[in-house]
Coordinates of C-alpha atoms and ligand atoms in Angstrom, one line a residue:
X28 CA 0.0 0.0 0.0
X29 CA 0.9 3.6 -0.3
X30 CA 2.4 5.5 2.3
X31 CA 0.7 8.2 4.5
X32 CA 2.7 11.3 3.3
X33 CA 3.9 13.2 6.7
X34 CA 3.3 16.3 7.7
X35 CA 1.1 17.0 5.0
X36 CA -0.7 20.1 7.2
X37 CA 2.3 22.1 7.4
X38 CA 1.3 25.4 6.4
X39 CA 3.2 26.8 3.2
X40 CA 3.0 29.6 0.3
X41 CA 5.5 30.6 -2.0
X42 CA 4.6 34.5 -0.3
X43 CA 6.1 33.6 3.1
X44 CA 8.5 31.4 1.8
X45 CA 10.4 34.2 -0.5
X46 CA 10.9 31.9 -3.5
X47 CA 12.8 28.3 -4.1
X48 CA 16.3 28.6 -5.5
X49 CA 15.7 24.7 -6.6
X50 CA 11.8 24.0 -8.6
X51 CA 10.8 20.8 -9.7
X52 CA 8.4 20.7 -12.3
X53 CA 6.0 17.6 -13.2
X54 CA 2.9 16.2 -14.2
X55 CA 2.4 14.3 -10.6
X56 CA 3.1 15.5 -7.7
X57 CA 5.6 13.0 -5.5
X58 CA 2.1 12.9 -2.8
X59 CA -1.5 12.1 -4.1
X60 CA -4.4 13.5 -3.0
X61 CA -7.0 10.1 -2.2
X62 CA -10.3 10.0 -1.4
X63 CA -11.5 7.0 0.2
X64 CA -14.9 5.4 0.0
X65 CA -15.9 7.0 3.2
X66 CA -15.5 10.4 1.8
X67 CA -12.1 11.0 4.1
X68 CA -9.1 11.7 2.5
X69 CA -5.4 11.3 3.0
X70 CA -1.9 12.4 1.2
X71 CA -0.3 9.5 -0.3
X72 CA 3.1 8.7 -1.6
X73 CA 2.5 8.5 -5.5
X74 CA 3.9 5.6 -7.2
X75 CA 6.2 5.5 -10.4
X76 CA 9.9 5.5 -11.1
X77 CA 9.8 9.3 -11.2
X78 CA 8.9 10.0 -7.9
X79 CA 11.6 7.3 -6.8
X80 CA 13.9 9.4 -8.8
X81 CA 13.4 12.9 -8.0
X82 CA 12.4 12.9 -3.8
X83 CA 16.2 11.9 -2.8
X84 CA 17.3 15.4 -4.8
X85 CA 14.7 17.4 -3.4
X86 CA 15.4 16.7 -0.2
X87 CA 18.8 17.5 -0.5
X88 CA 18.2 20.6 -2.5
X89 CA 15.2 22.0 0.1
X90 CA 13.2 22.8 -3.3
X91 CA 9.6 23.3 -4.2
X92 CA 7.7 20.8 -6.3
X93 CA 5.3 21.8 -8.7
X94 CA 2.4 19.8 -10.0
X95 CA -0.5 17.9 -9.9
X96 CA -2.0 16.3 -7.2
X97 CA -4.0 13.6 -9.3
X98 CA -7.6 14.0 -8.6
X99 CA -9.4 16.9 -10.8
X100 CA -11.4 19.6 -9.9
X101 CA -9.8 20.4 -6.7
X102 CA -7.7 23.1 -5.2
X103 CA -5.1 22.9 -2.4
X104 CA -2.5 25.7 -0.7
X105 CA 1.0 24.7 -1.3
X106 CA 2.0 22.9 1.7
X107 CA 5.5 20.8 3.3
X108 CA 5.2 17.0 2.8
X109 CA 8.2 15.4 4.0
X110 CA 10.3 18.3 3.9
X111 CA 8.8 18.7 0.6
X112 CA 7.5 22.2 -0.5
X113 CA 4.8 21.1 -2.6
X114 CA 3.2 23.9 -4.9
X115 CA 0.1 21.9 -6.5
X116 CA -1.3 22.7 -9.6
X117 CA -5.1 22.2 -10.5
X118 CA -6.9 20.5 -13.6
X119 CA -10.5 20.7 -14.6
X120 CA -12.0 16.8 -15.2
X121 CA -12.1 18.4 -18.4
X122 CA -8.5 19.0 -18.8
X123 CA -7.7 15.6 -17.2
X124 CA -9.5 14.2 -20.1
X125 CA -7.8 16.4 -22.8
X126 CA -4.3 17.0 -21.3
X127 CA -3.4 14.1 -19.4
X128 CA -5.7 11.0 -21.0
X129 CA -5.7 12.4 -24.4
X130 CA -2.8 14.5 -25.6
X131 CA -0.2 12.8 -23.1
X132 CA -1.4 9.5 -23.0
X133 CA -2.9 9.0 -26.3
X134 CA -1.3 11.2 -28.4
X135 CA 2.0 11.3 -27.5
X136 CA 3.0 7.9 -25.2
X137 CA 2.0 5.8 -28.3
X138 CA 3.8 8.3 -30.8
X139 CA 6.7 8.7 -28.8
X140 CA 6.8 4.6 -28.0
X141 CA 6.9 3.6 -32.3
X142 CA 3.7 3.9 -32.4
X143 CA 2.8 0.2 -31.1
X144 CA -0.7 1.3 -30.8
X145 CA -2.2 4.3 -33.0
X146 CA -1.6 7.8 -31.9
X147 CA -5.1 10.2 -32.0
X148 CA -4.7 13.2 -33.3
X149 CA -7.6 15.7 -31.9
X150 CA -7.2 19.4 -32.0
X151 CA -8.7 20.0 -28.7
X152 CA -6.5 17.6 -26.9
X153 CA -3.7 19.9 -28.3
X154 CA -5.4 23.1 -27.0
X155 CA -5.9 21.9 -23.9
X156 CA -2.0 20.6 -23.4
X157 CA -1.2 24.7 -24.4
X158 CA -3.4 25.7 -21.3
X159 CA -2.3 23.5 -18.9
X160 CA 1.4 23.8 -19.9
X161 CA 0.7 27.5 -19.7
X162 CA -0.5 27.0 -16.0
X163 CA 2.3 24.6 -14.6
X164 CA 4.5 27.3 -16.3
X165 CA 2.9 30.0 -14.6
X166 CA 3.2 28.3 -11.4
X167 CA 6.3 27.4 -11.7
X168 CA 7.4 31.0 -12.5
X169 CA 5.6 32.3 -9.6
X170 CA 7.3 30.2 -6.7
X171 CA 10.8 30.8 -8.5
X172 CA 13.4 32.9 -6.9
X173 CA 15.7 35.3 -9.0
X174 CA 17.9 33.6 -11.1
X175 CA 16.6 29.7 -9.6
X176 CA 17.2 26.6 -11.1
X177 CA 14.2 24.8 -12.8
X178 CA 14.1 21.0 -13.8
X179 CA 10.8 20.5 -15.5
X180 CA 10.1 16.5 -16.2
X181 CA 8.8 14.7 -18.6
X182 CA 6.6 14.6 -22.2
X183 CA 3.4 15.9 -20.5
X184 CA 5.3 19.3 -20.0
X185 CA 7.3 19.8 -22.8
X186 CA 5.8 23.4 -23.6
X187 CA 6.8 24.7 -20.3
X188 CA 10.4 25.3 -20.7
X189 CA 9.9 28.3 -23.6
X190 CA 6.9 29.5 -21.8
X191 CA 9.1 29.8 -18.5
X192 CA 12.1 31.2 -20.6
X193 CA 9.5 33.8 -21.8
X194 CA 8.2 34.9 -18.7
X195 CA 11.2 34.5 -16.9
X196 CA 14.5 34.8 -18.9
X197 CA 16.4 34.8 -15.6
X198 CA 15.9 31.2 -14.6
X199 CA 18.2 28.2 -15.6
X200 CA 16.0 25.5 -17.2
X201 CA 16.3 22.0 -17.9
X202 CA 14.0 19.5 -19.1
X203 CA 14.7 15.7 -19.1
X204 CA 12.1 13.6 -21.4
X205 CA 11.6 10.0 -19.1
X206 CA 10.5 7.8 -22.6
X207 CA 12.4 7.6 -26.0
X208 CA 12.3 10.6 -28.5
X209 CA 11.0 8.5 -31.8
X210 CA 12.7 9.1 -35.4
X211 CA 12.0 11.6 -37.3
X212 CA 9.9 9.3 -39.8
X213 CA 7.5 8.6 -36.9
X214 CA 8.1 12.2 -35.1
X215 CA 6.8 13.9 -37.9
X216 CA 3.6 12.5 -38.0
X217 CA 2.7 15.2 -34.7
X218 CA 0.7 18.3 -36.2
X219 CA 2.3 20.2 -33.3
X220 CA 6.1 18.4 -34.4
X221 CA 7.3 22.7 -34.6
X222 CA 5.3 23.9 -31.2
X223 CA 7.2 20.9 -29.4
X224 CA 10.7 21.1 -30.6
X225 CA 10.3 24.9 -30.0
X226 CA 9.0 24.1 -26.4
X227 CA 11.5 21.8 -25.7
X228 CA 14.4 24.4 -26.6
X229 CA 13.4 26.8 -23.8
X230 CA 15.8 24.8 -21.9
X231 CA 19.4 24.8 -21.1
X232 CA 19.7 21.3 -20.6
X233 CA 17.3 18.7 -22.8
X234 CA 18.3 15.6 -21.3
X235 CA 17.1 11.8 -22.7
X236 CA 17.5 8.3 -22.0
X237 CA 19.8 7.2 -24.5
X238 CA 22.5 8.3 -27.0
X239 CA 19.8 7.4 -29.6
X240 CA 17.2 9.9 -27.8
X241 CA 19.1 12.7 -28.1
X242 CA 20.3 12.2 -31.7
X243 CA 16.3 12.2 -32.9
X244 CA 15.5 15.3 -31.3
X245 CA 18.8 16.8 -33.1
X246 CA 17.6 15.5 -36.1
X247 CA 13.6 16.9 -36.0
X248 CA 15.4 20.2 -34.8
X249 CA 17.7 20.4 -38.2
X250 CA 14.1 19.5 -39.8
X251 CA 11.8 21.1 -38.6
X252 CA 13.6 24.7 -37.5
X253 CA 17.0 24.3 -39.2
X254 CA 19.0 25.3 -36.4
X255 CA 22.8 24.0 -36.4
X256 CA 23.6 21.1 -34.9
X257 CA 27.1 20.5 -33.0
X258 CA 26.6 17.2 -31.6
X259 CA 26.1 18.0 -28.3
X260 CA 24.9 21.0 -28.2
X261 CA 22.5 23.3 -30.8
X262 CA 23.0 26.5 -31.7
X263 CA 19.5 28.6 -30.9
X264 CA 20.0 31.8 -32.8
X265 CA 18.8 35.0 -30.8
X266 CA 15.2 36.3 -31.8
X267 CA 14.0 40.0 -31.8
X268 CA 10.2 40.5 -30.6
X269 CA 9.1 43.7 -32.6
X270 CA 7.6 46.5 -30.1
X271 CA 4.0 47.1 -30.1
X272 CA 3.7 50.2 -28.9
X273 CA 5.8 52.8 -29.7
X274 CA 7.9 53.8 -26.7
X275 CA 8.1 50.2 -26.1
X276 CA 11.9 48.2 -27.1
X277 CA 11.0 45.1 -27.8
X278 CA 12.0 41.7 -26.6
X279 CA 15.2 40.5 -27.5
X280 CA 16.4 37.0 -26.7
X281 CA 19.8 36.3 -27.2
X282 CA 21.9 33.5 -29.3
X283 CA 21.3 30.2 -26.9
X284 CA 23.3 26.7 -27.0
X285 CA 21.3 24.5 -25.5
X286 CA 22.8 20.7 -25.0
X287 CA 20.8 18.1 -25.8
X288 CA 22.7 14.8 -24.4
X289 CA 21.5 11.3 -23.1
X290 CA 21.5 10.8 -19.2
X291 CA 20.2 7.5 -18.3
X292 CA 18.1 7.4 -15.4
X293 CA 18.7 5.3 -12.4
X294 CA 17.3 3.9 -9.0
X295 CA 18.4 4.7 -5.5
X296 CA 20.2 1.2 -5.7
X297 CA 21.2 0.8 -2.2
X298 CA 18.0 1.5 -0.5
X299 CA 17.2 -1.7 -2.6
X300 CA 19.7 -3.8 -1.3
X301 CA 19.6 -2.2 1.7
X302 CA 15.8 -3.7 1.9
X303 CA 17.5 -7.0 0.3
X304 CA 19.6 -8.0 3.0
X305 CA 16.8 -7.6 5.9
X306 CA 16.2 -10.9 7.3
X307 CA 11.8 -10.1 7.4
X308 CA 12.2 -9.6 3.4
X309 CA 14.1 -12.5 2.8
X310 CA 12.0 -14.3 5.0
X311 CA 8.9 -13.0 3.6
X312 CA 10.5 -14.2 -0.2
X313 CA 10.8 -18.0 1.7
X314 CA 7.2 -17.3 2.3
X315 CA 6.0 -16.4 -1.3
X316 CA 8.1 -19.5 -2.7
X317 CA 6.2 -21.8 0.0
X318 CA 2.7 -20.2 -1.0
X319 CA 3.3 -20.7 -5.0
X320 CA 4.2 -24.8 -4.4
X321 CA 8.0 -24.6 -3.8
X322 CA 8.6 -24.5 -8.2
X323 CA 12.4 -25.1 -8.9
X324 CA 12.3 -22.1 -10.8
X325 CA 10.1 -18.9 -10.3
X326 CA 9.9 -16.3 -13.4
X327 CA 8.9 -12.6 -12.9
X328 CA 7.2 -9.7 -14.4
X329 CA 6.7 -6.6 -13.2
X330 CA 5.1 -3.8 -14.8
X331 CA 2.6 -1.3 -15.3
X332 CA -0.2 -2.6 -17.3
X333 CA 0.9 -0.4 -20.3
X334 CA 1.0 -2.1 -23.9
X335 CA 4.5 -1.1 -24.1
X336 CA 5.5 -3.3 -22.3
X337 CA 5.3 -6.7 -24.3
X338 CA 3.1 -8.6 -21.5
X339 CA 1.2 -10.4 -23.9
X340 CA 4.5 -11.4 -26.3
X341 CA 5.8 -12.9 -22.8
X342 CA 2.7 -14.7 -22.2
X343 CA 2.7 -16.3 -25.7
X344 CA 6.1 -17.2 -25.2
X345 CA 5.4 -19.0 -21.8
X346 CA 2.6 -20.9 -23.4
X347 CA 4.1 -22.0 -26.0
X348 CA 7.1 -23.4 -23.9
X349 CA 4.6 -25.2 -21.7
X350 CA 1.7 -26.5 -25.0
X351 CA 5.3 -27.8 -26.6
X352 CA 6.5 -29.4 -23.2
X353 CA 9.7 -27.7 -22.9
X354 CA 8.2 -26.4 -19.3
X355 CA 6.3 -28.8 -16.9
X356 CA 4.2 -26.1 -14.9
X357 CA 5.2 -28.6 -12.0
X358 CA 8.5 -27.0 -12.4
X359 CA 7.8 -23.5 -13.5
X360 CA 5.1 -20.5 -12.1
X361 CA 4.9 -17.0 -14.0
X362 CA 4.2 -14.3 -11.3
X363 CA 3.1 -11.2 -13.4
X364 CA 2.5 -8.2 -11.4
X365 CA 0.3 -5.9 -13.0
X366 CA -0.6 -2.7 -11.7
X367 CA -3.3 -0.5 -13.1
X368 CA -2.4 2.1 -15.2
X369 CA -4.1 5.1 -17.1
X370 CA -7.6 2.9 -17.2
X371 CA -9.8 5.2 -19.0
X372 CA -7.8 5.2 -21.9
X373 CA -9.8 2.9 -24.5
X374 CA -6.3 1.2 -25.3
X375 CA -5.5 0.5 -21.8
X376 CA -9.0 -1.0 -21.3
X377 CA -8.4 -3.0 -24.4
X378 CA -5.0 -4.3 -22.8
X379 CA -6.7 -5.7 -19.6
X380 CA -9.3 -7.7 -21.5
X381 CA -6.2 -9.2 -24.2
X382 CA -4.2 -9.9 -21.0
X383 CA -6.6 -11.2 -18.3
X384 CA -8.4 -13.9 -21.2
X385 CA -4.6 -15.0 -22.2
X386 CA -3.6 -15.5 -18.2
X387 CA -7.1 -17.2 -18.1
X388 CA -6.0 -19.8 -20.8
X389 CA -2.8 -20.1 -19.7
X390 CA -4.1 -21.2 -16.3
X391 CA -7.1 -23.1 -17.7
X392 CA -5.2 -25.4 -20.1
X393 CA -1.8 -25.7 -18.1
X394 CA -2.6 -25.2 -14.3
X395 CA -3.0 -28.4 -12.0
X396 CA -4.5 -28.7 -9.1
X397 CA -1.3 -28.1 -7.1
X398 CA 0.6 -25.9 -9.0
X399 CA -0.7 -22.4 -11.5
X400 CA 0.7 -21.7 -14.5
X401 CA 0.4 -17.9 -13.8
X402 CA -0.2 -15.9 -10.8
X403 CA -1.4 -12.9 -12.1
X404 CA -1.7 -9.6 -9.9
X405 CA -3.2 -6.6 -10.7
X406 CA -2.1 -4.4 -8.0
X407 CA 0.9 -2.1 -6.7
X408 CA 2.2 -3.4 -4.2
X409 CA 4.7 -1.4 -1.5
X410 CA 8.5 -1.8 -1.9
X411 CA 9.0 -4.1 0.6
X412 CA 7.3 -6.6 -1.2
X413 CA 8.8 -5.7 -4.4
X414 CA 12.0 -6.5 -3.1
X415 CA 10.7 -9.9 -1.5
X416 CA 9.1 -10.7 -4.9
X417 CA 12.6 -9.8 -6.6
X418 CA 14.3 -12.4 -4.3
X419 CA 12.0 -15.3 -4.2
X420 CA 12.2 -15.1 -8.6
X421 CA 14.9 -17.0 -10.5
X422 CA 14.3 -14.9 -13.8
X423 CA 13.3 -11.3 -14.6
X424 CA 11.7 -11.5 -17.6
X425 CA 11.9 -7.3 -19.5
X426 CA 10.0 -8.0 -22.7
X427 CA 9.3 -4.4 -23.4
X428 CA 8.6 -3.6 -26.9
X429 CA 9.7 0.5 -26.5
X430 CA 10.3 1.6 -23.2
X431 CA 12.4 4.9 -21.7
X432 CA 14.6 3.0 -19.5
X433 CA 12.7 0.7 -17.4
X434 CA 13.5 0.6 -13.7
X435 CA 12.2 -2.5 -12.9
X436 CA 15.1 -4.3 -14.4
X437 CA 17.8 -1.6 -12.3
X438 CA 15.8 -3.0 -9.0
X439 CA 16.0 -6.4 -9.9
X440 CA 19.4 -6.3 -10.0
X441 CA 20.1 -4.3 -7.1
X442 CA 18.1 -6.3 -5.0
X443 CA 20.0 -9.6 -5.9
X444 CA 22.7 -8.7 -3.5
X445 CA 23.5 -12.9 -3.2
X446 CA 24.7 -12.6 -6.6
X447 CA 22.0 -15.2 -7.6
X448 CA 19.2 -14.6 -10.4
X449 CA 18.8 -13.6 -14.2
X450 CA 18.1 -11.2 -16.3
X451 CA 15.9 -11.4 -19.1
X452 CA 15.8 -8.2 -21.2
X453 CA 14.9 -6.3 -24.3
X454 CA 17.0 -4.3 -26.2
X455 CA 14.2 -1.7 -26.7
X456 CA 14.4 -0.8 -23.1
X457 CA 16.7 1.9 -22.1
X458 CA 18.1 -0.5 -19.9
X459 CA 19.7 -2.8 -22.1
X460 CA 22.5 0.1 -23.2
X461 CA 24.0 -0.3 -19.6
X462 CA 23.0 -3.7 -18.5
X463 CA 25.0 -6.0 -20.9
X464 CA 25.2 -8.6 -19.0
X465 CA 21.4 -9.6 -18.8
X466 CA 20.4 -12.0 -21.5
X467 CA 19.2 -9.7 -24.2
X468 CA 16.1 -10.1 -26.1
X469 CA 13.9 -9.1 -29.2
X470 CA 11.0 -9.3 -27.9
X471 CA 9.2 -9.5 -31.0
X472 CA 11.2 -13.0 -31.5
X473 CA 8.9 -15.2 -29.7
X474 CA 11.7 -18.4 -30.4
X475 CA 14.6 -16.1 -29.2
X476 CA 12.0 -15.1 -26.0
X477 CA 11.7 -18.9 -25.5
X478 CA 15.0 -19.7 -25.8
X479 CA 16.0 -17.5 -23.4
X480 CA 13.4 -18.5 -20.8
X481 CA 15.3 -22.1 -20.9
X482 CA 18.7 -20.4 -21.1
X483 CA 18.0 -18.8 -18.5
X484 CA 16.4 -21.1 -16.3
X485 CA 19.2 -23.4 -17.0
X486 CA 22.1 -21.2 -16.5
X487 CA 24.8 -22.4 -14.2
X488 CA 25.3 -21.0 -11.0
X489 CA 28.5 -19.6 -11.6
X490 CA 27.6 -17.7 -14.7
X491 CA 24.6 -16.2 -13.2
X492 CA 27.0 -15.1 -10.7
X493 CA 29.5 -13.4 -13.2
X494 CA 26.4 -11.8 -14.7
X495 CA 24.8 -10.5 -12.0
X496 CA 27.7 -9.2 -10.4
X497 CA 29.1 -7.0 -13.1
X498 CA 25.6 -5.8 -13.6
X499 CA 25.1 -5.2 -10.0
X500 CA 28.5 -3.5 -9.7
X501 CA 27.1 -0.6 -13.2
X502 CA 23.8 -0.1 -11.0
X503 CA 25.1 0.6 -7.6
X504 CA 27.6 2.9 -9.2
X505 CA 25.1 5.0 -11.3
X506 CA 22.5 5.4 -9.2
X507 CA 20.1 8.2 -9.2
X508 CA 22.0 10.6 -6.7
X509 CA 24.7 10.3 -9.8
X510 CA 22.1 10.7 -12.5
X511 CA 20.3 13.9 -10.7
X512 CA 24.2 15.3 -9.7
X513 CA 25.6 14.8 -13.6
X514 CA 22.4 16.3 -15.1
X515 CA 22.4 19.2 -12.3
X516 CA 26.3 19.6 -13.3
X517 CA 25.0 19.9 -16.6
X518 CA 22.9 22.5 -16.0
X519 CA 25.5 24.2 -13.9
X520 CA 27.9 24.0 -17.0
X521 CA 25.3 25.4 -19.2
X522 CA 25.1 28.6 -17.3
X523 CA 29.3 29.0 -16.2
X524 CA 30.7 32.5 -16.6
X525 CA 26.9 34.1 -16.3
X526 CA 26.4 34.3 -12.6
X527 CA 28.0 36.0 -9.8
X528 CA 29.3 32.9 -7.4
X529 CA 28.3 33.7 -4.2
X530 CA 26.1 32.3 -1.4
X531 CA 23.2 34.0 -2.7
X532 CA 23.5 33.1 -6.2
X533 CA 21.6 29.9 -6.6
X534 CA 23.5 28.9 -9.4
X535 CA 26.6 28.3 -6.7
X536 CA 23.8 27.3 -3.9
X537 CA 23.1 24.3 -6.8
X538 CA 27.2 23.6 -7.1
X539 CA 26.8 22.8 -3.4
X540 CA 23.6 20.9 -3.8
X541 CA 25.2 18.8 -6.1
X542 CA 28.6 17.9 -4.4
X543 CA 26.1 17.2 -1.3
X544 CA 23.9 14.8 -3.7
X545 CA 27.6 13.2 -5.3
X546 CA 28.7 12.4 -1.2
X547 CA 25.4 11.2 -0.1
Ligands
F6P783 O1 7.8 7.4 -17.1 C1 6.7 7.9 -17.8 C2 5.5 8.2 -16.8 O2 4.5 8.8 -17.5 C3 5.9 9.0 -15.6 O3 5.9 10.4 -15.9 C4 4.9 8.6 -14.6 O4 5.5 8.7 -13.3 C5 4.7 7.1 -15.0 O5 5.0 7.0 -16.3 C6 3.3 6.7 -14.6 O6 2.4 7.3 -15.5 P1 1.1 8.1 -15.1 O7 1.5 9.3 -14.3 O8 0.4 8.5 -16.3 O9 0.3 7.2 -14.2

């Protein structure tokens, strides 16, 4: 379950508390406002990798957080959550629908993920994604101290970093884009493909996932605006905003580069292991083992219930290895963990039904009366479990068919601190750039995804070992205090020679934010 957020009362505005040097911009909020059935309601911790991501920097920094607090229609003061300052922005039921479930999450998640399931196009979704970029933007400008540092997250709010530089030319500004950045071919498809490269170049810093990221937004910005390219970096020529009255001078904006660069997200690895080596998790992995029938080998999948993620091409896989006999289910159970995602969106809706008949089959034609093929969950479930579930499973199965980076397959390995366990993964995640070692998978191969179900169930001791370790020794050393400090550093960079370094220069303030971040 979600955790209570703490001091969620703690009176806070942005009027008493003179402005943040450090704002975090995104479309969730790390606490969600729930309302139970009984009409009460609570803070909770939000879930996604995000959130997991971002809270360790914040804390550190002493920043504001802007953004929403996932339920429409309703207004909140900025408040302290955890030694959070959270600033929270509203949306209208009507803009949930337009912004979030339409333009974000089906317009641009299946554009910006190859297009595995069609993109709709609908001018009003667009309209509405202008608005409410133009109101995270606002708030963002209005809680931001004099010359502050502003990290604005993710493809629902990639307008907000022009309409910040606009209103507020003084603020440092990066963006980092959590899921690829498609090819041009498929990019270009966007009616908005000018408004959003445009957007986008507001920043200082555009950071992505992978190498591959970052050279498809370089390439739709020599398309579409024709700006010169320098592999890093892009060279923003300076604009002059005619006057409209006439004693008025203008706007001028100078000559920008902006660097556009991969920085591959991470997970605060240790806190994983740390979890790992308590002797109630492992004893509560024992415990799952037990309750699925002792199997020699237990096989795992976690993820959101998202079509990107290539649940059902694992599922056909699985079946087939157990219709051909290659797997006795006496020997083998599936735990797919689920959790609900996005379900008003007809595609999502769709997915559930494709998913839950094919577990249903599965379990129907293979499942004895001792032992299930599947066990399906379609749930969250708290990280303490997580980790259990991570230790009790032999094999991670990462069949995703586009994905950012995927974390899951970061916490899998830094939970196996016994060395023990592999990694099944696609090469379409993120992921698979940095772990090398996993046993790497197209996922639209279903003979290559069986084969490496068996090579991976049968792997030796010993080379599961030499995996895992050098995998484990990559995750623990990138973590996410090392991602946030080397895209802050990259910010700071961007900005060196233009401030005054001095203790009330919050470009310096950030320098010591970082080094605090790097020692932590
Ligand atoms: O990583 C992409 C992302 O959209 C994050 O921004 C978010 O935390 C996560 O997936 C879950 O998505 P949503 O906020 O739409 O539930």
């Amino acid at each position: 379950m979600a955790q209570r957020a703490h001091g969620a009362n703690e009176n806070m505005t942005p009027e008493n508390s003179g402005g943040y040097d450090f704002v975090v911009v995104s479309n969730r909020l790390p606490v969600d406002h729930v309302i139970a059935d009984d009409g009460s309601s609570t803070w909770q911790h939000s879930p996604g990798g995000l959130v997991t991501a971002l809270e360790p920097v914040m804390r550190a920094a002493d920043g504001a957080w802007v953004g929403w607090a996932g339920q429409p229609d309703l207004e909140f003061k900025p408040f302290v959550s955890d030694g959070i300052h959270i600033v929270p922005v509203t949306l209208s039921s009507d803009e949930v629908e337009n912004y979030y479930e339409g333009f974000s999450n089906d317009t641009l998640w299946p554009l910006y993920h190859d297009v595995i399931a069609p993109p709709s196009y609908h001018r009003e979704w667009w309209e509405s994604y202008v608005l409410v970029n133009q109101r995270f933007a606002d708030a963002a400008a209005a809680v931001s101290a004099a010359g502050a540092v502003v990290w604005v997250q993710d493809y629902q709010l990639q307008l907000v970093p022009k309409m910040l530089r606009t209103a507020r030319p003084d603020l440092t500004i990066g963006f980092f884009n959590h899921i690829p950045f498609p090819p041009y071919g498929i990019y270009s498809q966007l009616p908005w493909r000018t408004q959003i490269v445009e957007g986008l170049l507001g920043a200082d810093v555009i950071g992505f996932q992978r190498v591959a990221d970052a050279s498809n937004f370089s390439r739709a910005v020599r398309r579409l605006v024709g700006y010169v390219t320098k592999n890093p970096y892009i060279e923003v020529p300076g604009t002059e905003v005619p006057a409209s009255e006439p004693n008025d001078q203008g706007q001028r904006q100078p000559p920008r580069r902006v660097l556009a660069k991969a920085f591959p997200i991470s997970i605060d690895s240790s806190s994983f292991e740390e979890l790992a080596r308590r002797p109630e998790i492992q004893a509560r992995a024992k415990e799952i083992r037990d309750g699925l029938g002792n199997p020699k080998t237990i096989m795992l999948g976690v993820d959101r219930l998202d079509y990107t993620k290539g649940i059902g091409h694992r599922l056909k896989a699985y079946g087939e290895l157990l219709a051909e006999g290659r797997l006795d289910v006496e020997d083998v159970t599936l735990v797919q963990v689920a959790s609900p995602s996005r379900e008003r969106v007809q595609a999502y809706m769709q997915l559930r039904d494709e998913i839950e008949l094919t577990v249903g089959r599965i379990n129907g034609d293979f499942a004895t009366m001792s032992h299930t093929a599947i066990s399906y969950h379609h749930h969250g479930y708290p990280r303490e479990e997580m980790v259990a579930l991570y230790l009790a499973a032999d094999v991670m199965l990462v069949t995703a068919l586009r994905d950012g980076m995927n974390l899951v397959a970061k916490e899998y390995v830094a939970s196996r601190f016994d060395g023990n366990g592999v990694l099944v993964l696609s090469e379409f995640a993120g992921a698979s750039d940095e772990l090398r070692r996993s046993l790497r998978i197209n996922p639209h191969d279903i003979d290559g995804v069986k084969d490496a179900m068996i090579q991976a169930i049968e792997m030796p001791q010993l080379e599961q070992q030499r995996r895992m370790r050098a995998m484990r020794k990559l995750v623990l050393r990138n973590d996410v205090n090392q991602w946030s400090a080397d895209f802050l550093s990259a910010l700071r960079g961007s900005k060196n020679g233009d401030s005054v370094k001095d203790s009330e220069d919050p470009l310096g303030e950030l320098e010591w934010t970082i080094e605090r971040i790097r020692r932590h």
